[in-house]
CSV table of C-alpha atoms in Angstrom, one decimal:
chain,number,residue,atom,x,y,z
A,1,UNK,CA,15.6,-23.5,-26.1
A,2,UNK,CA,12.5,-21.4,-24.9
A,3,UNK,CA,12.5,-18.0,-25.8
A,4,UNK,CA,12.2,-16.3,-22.3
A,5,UNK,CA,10.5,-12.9,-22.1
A,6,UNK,CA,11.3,-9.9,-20.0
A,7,UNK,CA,9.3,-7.2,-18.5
A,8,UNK,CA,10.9,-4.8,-20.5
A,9,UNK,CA,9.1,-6.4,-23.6
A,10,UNK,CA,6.0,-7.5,-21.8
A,11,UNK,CA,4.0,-4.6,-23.7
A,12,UNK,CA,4.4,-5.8,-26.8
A,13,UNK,CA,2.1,-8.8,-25.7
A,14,UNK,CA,-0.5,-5.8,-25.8
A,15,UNK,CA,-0.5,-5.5,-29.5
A,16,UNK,CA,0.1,-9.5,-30.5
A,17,UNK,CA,-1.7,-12.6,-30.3
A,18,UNK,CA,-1.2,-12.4,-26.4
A,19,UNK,CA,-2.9,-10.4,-24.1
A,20,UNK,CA,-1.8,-10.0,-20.3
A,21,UNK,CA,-5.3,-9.0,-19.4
A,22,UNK,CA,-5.8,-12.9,-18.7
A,23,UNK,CA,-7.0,-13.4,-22.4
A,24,UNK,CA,-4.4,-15.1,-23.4
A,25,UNK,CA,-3.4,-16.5,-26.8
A,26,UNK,CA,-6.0,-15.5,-29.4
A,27,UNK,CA,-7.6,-18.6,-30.3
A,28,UNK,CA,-9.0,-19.2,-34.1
A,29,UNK,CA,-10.1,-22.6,-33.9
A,30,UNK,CA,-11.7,-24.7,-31.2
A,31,UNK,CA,-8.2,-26.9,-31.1
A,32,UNK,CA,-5.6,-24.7,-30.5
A,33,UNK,CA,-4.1,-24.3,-26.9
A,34,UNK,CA,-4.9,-21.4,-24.8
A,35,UNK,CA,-1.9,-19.6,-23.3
A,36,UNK,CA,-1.3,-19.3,-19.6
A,37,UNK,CA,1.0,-15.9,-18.9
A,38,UNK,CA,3.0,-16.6,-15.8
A,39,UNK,CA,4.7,-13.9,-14.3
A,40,UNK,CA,7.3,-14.6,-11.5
A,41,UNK,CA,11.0,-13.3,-10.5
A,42,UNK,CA,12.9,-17.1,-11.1
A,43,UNK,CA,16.0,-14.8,-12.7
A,44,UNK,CA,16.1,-12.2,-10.2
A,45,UNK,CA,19.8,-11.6,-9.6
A,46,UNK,CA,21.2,-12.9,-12.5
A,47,UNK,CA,20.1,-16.5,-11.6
A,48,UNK,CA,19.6,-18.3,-14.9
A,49,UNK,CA,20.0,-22.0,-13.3
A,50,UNK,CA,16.1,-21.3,-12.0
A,51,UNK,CA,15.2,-19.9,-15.2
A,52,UNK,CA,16.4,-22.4,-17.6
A,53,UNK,CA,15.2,-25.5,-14.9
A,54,UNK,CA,11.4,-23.5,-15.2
A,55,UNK,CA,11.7,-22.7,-19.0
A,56,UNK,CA,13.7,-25.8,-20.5
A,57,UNK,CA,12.6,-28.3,-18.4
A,58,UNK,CA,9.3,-28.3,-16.3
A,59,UNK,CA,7.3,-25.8,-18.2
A,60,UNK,CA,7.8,-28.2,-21.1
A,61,UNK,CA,7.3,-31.1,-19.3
A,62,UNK,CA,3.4,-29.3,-18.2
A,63,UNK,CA,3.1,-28.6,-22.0
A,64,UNK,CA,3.5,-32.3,-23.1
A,65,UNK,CA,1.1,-33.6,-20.2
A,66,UNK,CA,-1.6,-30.7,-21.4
A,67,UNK,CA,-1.2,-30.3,-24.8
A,68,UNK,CA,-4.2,-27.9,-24.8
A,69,UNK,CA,-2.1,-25.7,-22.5
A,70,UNK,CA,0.6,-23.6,-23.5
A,71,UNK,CA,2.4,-21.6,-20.5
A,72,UNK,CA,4.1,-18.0,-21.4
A,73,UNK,CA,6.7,-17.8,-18.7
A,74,UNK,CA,7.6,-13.8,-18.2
A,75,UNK,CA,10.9,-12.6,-16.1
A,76,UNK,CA,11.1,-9.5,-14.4
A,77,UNK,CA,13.3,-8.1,-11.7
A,78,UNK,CA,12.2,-8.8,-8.0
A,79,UNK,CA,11.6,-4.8,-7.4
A,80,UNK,CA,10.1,-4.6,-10.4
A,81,UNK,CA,7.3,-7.0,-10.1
A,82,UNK,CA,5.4,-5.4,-7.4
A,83,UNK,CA,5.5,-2.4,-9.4
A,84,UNK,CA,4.1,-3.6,-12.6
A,85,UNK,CA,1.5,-6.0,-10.6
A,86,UNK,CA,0.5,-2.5,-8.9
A,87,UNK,CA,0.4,-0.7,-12.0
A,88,UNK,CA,-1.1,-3.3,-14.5
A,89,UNK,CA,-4.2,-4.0,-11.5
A,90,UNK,CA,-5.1,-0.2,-12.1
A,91,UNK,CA,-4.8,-1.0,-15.9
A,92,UNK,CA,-6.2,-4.1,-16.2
A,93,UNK,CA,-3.5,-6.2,-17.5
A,94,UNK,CA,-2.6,-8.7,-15.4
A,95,UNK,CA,-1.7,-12.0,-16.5
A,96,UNK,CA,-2.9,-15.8,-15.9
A,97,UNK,CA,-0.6,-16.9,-12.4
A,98,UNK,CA,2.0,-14.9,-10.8
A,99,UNK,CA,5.1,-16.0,-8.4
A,100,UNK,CA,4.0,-13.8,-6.0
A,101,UNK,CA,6.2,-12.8,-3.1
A,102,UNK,CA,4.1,-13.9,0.5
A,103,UNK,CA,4.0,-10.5,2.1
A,104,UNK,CA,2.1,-9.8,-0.4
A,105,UNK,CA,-1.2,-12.2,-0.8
A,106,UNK,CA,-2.8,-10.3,2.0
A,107,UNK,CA,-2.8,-6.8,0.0
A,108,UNK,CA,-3.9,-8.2,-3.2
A,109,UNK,CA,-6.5,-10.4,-1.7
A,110,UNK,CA,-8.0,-7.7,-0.3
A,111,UNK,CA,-8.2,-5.7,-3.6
A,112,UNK,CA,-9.6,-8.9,-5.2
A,113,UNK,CA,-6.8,-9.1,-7.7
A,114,UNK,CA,-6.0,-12.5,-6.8
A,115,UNK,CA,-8.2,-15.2,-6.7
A,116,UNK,CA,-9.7,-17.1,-3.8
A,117,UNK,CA,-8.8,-21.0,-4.2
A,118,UNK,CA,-10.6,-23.0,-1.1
A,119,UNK,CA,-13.7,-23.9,-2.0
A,120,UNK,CA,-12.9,-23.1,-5.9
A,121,UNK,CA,-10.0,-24.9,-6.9
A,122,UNK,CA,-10.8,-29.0,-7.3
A,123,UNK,CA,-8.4,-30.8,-5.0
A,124,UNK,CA,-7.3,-27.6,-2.8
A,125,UNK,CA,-8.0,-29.1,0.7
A,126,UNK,CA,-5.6,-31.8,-0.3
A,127,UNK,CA,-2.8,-29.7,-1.9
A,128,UNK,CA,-3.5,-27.2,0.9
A,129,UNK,CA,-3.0,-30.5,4.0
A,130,UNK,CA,0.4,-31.4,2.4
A,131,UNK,CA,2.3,-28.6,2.6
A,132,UNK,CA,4.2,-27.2,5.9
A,133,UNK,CA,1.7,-25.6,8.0
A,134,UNK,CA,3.1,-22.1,8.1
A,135,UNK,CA,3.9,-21.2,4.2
A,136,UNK,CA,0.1,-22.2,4.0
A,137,UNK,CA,-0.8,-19.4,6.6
A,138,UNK,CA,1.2,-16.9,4.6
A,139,UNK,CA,-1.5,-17.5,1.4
A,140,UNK,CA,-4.3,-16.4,4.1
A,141,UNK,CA,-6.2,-13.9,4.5
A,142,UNK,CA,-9.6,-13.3,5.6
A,143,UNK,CA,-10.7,-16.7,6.4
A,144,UNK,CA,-9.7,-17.5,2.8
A,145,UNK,CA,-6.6,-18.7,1.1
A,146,UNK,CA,-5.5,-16.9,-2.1
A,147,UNK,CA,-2.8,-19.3,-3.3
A,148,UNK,CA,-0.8,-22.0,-2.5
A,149,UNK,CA,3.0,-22.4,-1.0
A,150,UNK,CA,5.4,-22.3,-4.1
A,151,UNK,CA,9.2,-22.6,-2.8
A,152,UNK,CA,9.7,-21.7,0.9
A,153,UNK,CA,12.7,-20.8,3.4
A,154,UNK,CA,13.4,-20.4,7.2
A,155,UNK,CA,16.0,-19.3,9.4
A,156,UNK,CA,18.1,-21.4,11.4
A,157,UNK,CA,20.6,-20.8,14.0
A,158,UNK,CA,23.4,-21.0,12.0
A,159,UNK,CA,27.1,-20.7,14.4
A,160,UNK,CA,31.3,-20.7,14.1
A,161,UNK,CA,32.9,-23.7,15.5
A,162,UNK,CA,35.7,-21.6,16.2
A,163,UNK,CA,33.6,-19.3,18.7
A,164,UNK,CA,32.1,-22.0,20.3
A,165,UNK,CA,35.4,-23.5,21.0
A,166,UNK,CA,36.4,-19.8,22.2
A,167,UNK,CA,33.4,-19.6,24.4
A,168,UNK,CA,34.3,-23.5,25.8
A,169,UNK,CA,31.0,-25.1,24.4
A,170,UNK,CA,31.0,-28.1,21.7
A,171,UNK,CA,27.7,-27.1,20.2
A,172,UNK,CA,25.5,-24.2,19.0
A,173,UNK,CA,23.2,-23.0,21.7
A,174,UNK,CA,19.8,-25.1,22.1
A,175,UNK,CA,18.2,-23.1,24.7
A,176,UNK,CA,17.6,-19.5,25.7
A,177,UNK,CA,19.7,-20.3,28.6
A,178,UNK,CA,22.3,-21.8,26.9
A,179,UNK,CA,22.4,-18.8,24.6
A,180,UNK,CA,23.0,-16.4,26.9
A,181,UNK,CA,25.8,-19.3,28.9
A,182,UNK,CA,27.3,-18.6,25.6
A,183,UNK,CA,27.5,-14.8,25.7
A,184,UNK,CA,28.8,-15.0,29.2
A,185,UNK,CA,31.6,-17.5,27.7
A,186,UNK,CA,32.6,-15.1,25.0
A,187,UNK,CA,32.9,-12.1,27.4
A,188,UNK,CA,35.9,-10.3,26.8
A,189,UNK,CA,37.4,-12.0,23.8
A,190,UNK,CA,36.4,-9.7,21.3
A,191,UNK,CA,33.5,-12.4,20.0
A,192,UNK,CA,29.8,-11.4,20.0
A,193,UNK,CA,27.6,-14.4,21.0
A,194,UNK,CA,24.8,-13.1,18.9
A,195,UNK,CA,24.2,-10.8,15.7
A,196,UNK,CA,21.3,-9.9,13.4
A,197,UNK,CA,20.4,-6.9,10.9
A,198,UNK,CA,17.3,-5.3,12.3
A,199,UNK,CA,14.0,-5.2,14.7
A,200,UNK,CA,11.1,-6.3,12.0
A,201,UNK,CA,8.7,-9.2,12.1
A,202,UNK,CA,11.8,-11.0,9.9
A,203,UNK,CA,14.1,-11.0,13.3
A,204,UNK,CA,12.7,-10.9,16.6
A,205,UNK,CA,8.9,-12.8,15.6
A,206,UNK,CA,11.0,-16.3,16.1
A,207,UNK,CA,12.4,-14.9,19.7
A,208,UNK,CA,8.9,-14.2,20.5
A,209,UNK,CA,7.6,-17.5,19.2
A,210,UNK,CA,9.9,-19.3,20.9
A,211,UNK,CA,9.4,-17.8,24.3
A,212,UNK,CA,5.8,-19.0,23.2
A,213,UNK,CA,4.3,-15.0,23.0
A,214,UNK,CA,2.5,-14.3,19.9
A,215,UNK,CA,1.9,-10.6,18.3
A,216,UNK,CA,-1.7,-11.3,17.6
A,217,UNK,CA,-5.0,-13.4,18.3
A,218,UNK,CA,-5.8,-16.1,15.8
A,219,UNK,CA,-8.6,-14.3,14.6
A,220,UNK,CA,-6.2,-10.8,13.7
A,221,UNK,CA,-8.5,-8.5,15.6
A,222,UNK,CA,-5.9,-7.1,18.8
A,223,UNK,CA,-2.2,-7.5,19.9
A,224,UNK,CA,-3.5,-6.6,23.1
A,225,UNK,CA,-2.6,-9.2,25.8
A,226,UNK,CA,-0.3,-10.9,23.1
A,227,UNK,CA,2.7,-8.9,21.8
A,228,UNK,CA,2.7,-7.5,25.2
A,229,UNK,CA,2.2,-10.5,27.6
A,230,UNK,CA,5.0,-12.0,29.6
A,231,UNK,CA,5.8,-14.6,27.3
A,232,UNK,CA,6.7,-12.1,24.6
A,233,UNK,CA,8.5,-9.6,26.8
A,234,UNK,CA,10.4,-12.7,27.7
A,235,UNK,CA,11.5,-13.2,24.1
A,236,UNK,CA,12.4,-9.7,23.6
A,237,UNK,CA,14.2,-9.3,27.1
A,238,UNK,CA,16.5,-11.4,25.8
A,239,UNK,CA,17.7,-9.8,23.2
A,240,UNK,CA,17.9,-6.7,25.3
A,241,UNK,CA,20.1,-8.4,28.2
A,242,UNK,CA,22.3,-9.1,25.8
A,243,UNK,CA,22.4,-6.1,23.1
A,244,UNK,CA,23.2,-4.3,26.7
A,245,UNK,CA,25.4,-6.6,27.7
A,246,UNK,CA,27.8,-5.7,24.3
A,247,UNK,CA,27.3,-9.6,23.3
A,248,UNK,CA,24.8,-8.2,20.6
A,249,UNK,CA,26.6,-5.9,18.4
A,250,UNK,CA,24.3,-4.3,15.6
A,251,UNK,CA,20.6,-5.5,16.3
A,252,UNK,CA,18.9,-1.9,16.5
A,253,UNK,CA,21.0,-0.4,13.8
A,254,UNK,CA,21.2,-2.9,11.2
A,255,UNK,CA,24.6,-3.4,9.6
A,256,UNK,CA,25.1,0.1,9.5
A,257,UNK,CA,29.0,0.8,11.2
A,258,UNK,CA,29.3,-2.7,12.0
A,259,UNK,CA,30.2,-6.1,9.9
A,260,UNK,CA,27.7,-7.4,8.1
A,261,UNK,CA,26.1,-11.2,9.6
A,262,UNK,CA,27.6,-12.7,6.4
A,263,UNK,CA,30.8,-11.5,7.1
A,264,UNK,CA,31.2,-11.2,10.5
A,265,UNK,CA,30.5,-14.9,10.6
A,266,UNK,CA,32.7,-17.0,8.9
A,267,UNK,CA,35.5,-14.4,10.4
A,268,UNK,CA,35.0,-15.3,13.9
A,269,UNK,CA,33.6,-11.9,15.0
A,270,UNK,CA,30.3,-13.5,16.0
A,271,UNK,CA,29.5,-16.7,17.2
A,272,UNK,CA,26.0,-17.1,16.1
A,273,UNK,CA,23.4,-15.8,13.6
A,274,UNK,CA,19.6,-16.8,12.4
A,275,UNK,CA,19.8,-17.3,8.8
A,276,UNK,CA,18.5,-19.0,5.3
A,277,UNK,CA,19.8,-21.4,2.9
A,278,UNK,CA,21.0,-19.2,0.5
A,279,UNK,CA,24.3,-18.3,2.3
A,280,UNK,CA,25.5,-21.9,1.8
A,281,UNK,CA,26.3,-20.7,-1.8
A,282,UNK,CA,27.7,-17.7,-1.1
A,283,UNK,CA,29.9,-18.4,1.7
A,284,UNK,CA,31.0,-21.0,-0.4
A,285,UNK,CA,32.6,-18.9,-3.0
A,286,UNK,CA,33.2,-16.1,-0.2
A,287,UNK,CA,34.4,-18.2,2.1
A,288,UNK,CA,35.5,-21.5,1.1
A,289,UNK,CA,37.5,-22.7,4.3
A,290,UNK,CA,34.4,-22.0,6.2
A,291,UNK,CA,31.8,-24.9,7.4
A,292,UNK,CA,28.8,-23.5,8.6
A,293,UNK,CA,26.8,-25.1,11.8
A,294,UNK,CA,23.3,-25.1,11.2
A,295,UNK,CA,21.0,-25.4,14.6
A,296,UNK,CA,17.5,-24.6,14.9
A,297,UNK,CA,16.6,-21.5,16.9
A,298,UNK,CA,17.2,-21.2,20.5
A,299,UNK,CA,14.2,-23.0,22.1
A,300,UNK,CA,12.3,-21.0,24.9
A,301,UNK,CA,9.1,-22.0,26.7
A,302,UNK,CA,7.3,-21.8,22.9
A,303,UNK,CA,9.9,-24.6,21.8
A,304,UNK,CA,12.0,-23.4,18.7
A,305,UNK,CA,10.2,-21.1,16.1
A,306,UNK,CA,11.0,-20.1,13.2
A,307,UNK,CA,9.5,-17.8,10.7
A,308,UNK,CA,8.5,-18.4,7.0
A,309,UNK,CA,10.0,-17.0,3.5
A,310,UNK,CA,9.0,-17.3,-0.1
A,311,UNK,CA,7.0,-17.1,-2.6
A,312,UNK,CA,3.3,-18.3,-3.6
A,313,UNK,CA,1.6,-19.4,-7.0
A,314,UNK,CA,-1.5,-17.3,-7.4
A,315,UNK,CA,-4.3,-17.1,-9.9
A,316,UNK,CA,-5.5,-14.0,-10.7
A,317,UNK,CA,-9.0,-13.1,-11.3
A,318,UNK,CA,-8.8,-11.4,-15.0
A,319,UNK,CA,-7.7,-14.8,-15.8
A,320,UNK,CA,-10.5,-16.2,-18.7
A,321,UNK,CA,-8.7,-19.5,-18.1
A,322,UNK,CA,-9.5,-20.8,-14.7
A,323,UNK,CA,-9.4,-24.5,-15.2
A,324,UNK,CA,-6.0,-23.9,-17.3
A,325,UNK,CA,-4.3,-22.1,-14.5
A,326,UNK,CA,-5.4,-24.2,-11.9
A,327,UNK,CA,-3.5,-27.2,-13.5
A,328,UNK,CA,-0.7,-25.6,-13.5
A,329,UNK,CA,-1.5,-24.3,-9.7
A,330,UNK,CA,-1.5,-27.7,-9.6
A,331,UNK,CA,1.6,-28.9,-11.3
A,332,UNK,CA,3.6,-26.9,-9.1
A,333,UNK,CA,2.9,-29.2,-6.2
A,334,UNK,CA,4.4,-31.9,-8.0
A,335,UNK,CA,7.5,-33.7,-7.2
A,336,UNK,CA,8.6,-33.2,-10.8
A,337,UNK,CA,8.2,-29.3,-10.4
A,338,UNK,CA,9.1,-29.4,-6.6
A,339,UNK,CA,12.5,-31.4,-6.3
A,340,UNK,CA,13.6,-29.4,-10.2
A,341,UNK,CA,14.0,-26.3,-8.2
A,342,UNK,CA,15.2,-27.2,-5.6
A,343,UNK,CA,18.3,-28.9,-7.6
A,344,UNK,CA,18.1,-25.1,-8.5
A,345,UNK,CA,18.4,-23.5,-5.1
A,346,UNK,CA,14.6,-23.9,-3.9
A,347,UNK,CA,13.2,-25.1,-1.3
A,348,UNK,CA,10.6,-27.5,-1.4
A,349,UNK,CA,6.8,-26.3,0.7
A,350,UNK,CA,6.0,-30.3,1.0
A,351,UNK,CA,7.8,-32.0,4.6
A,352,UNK,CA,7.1,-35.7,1.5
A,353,UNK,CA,10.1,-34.3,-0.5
A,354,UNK,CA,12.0,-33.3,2.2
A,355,UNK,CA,14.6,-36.4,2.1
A,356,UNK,CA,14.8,-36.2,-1.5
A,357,UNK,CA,15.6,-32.6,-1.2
A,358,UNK,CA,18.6,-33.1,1.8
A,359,UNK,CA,20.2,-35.5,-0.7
A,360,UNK,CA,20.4,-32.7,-3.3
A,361,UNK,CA,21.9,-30.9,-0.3
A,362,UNK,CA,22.3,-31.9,3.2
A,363,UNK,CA,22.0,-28.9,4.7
A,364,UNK,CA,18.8,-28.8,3.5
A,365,UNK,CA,17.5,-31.1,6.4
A,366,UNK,CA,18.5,-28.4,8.7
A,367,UNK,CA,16.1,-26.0,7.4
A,368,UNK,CA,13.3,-28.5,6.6
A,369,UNK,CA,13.2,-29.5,10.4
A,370,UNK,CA,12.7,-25.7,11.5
A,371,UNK,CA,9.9,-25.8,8.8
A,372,UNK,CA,7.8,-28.4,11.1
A,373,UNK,CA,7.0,-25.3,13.3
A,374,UNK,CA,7.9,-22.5,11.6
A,375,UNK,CA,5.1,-19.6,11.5
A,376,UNK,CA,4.2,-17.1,8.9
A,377,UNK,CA,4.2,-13.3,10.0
A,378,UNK,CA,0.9,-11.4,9.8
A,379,UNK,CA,-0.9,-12.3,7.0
A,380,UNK,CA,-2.3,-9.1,6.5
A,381,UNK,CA,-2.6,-6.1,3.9
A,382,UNK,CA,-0.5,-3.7,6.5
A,383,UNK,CA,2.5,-6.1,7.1
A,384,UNK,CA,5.3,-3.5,6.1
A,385,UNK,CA,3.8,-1.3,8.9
A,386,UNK,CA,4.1,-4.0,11.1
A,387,UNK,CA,8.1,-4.0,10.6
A,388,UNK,CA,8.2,-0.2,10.8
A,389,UNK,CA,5.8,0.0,14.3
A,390,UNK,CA,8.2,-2.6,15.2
A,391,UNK,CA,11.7,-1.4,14.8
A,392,UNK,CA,9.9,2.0,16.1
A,393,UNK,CA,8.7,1.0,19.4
A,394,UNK,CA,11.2,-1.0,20.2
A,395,UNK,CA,14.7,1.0,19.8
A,396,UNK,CA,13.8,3.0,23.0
A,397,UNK,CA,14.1,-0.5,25.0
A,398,UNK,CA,17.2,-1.6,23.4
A,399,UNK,CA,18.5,2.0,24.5
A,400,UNK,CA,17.2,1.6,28.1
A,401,UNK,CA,14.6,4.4,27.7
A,402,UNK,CA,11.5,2.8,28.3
A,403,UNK,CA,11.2,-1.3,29.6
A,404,UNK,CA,10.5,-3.8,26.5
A,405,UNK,CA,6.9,-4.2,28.6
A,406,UNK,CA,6.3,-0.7,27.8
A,407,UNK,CA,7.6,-0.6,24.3
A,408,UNK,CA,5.7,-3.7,23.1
């Protein structure tokens, strides 16, 4: 079994045979493999299924096809590895290829810790054209992109057949209109129609998709005449008729003094949330008489919108093994590496493997068709103060102090 290595003991690399700074395994003869370090987050939360499908399975399986390659796979906590990628780019000791969350290509781009791949990596355009359109936005930045899609995730419409029943409907709402036919339904029987945990990019980008507003130009020079046209005020406004109305519960505080969206659905207290794949597993062992409907997002003038998660496979530019890292870059694309984590709990960033992936798990296909038109939040450096200018600005519409025109 392959001996996994944590952050904790990372530093000792310093003072072997491998050295993070992207030089990796010290090489005395002209035939022996060079070593790739590979930092990602694969364990985070205690999940060893991911680990041991990366570490006993497909990393080997790249060894055997590149026996000049070896590939040092390096665990650290989720919180953690921002940290030490922050703290090791001011130390220069970074490794080979990191897992690198999406929000945060953009920042690291633009410091020029990771490495540019169009135009540099052979066979990008064609890695880059196979992959759902938005998880490849969120590896842009500047014209450029800095990665490519890893493992991705959406949110869906996910709803309680028992509060649809309550609310006299037979299925989850398809349409603004029929979202808010369901809140008018539910009135007075103790059942939100709606609930969500907060007012960033995360929650109300796929209202303001969908209503087919926009928070930006293409270009990423003004939200002027786009996060505050009609067609996003629409999106918004609908959220506010209903928070106002009392069929919206918790929206502008989060989960604070009210039950959580993972809870509050499979009770019956709401009818409705947006939400990934990764509550199939825990409502399963949380909630094992409960069968989740998953629906894609309400569909406005836009048509339905989602937004993109995950994570990216990067290159870094202390790397002294370029063609190295871009085989593995490349490996990750594969069907081999693709489908082996998803039988792990990830999804798959290629709409080929999508079948294969729903027969893994069927409720797969539910997320992969929200994928199609899914969008990536700003792929920018400042995207955390996009959420905070967002909950911000708009609180005082929720509350009825200012119009959502104004606030947006």
């Amino acid at each position: 079994m392959r001996q996994r290595r944590f952050a904790a003991t990372s530093a000792l690399a310093l003072t072997g045979v491998l050295v993070l700074g992207g030089c990796a395994a010290s090489n005395s003869g002209a035939d022996e493999p060079v070593t790739l370090t590979f930092w990602g987050t694969y364990g985070n939360g205690g999940n060893s299924a991911q680990t041991d499908v990366l570490e006993n399975q497909l990393i080997p399986a790249f060894e055997k096809a590149n026996p000049d390659i070896e590939v040092d796979y390096v665990d650290m906590p989720y919180d953690g590895l921002k940290q030490k990628l922050t703290t090791s780019t001011a130390g220069g000791e970074l490794p080979d290829l990191i897992r690198s969350d999406i929000g945060w290509v953009a920042q690291f781009a633009e410091l020029g810790v990771f490495k540019q791949l169009d135009g540099q990596m052979p066979g990008f355009d064609d890695l880059a054209d196979a992959v759902y359109p938005g998880t490849l936005q969120t590896t842009s930045w500047d014209g450029h992109y800095y990665g490519l899609p890893l493992n991705t995730n959406t949110r869906v419409l996910v709803a309680n057949q028992s509060a649809l029943d309550a609310a006299g409907v037979a299925a989850p709402p398809a349409t603004f209109d029929e979202l808010r036919a369901l809140a008018g339904g539910l009135a007075g029987k103790g059942i939100a129609a709606f609930a969500d945990s907060g007012l960033s990019a995360w929650n109300v980008m796929p209202w303001i998709w969908s209503a087919g507003g926009d928070i930006a130009d293409e270009d990423l020079t003004t939200s002027t005449g786009y996060l505050d046209s009609d067609a996003s005020v629409a999106g918004v406004q609908l959220l506010v008729d209903l928070y106002q109305e009392g069929a919206i519960p918790n929206l502008i505080t989060g989960n604070t003094g009210a039950t959580s969206t993972s809870d509050g659905l499979p009770s019956g207290e709401y009818a409705a949330i947006l939400d990934g794949p990764w509550m199939q597993d825990i409502w399963a062992g949380q909630y094992p008489d409960f069968t989740p409907i998953y629906a894609p997002v309400p569909a406005g003038d836009g048509g339905s919108i989602s937004v993109v998660g995950g994570e990216s496979i990067v290159v870094t530019e202390a790397t002294e093994h370029t063609d190295a890292a871009y085989k593995f870059v490349e490996f990750t694309q594969s069907e081999e590496y693709q489908l082996g984590m998803a039988k792990a709990g990830q999804m798959t960033v290629k709409p080929e493997f999508a079948a294969a992936q729903a027969e893994i798990a069927p409720y797969y296909e539910a997320f992969s068709n929200q994928l199609e038109t899914a969008r990536a939040r700003l792929p920018i450096p400042q995207a955390g103060e996009v959420d905070t200018i967002l909950n911000t600005e708009l609180v005082p519409a929720f509350e009825g102090e200012v119009s959502v025109k104004e606030a947006l």
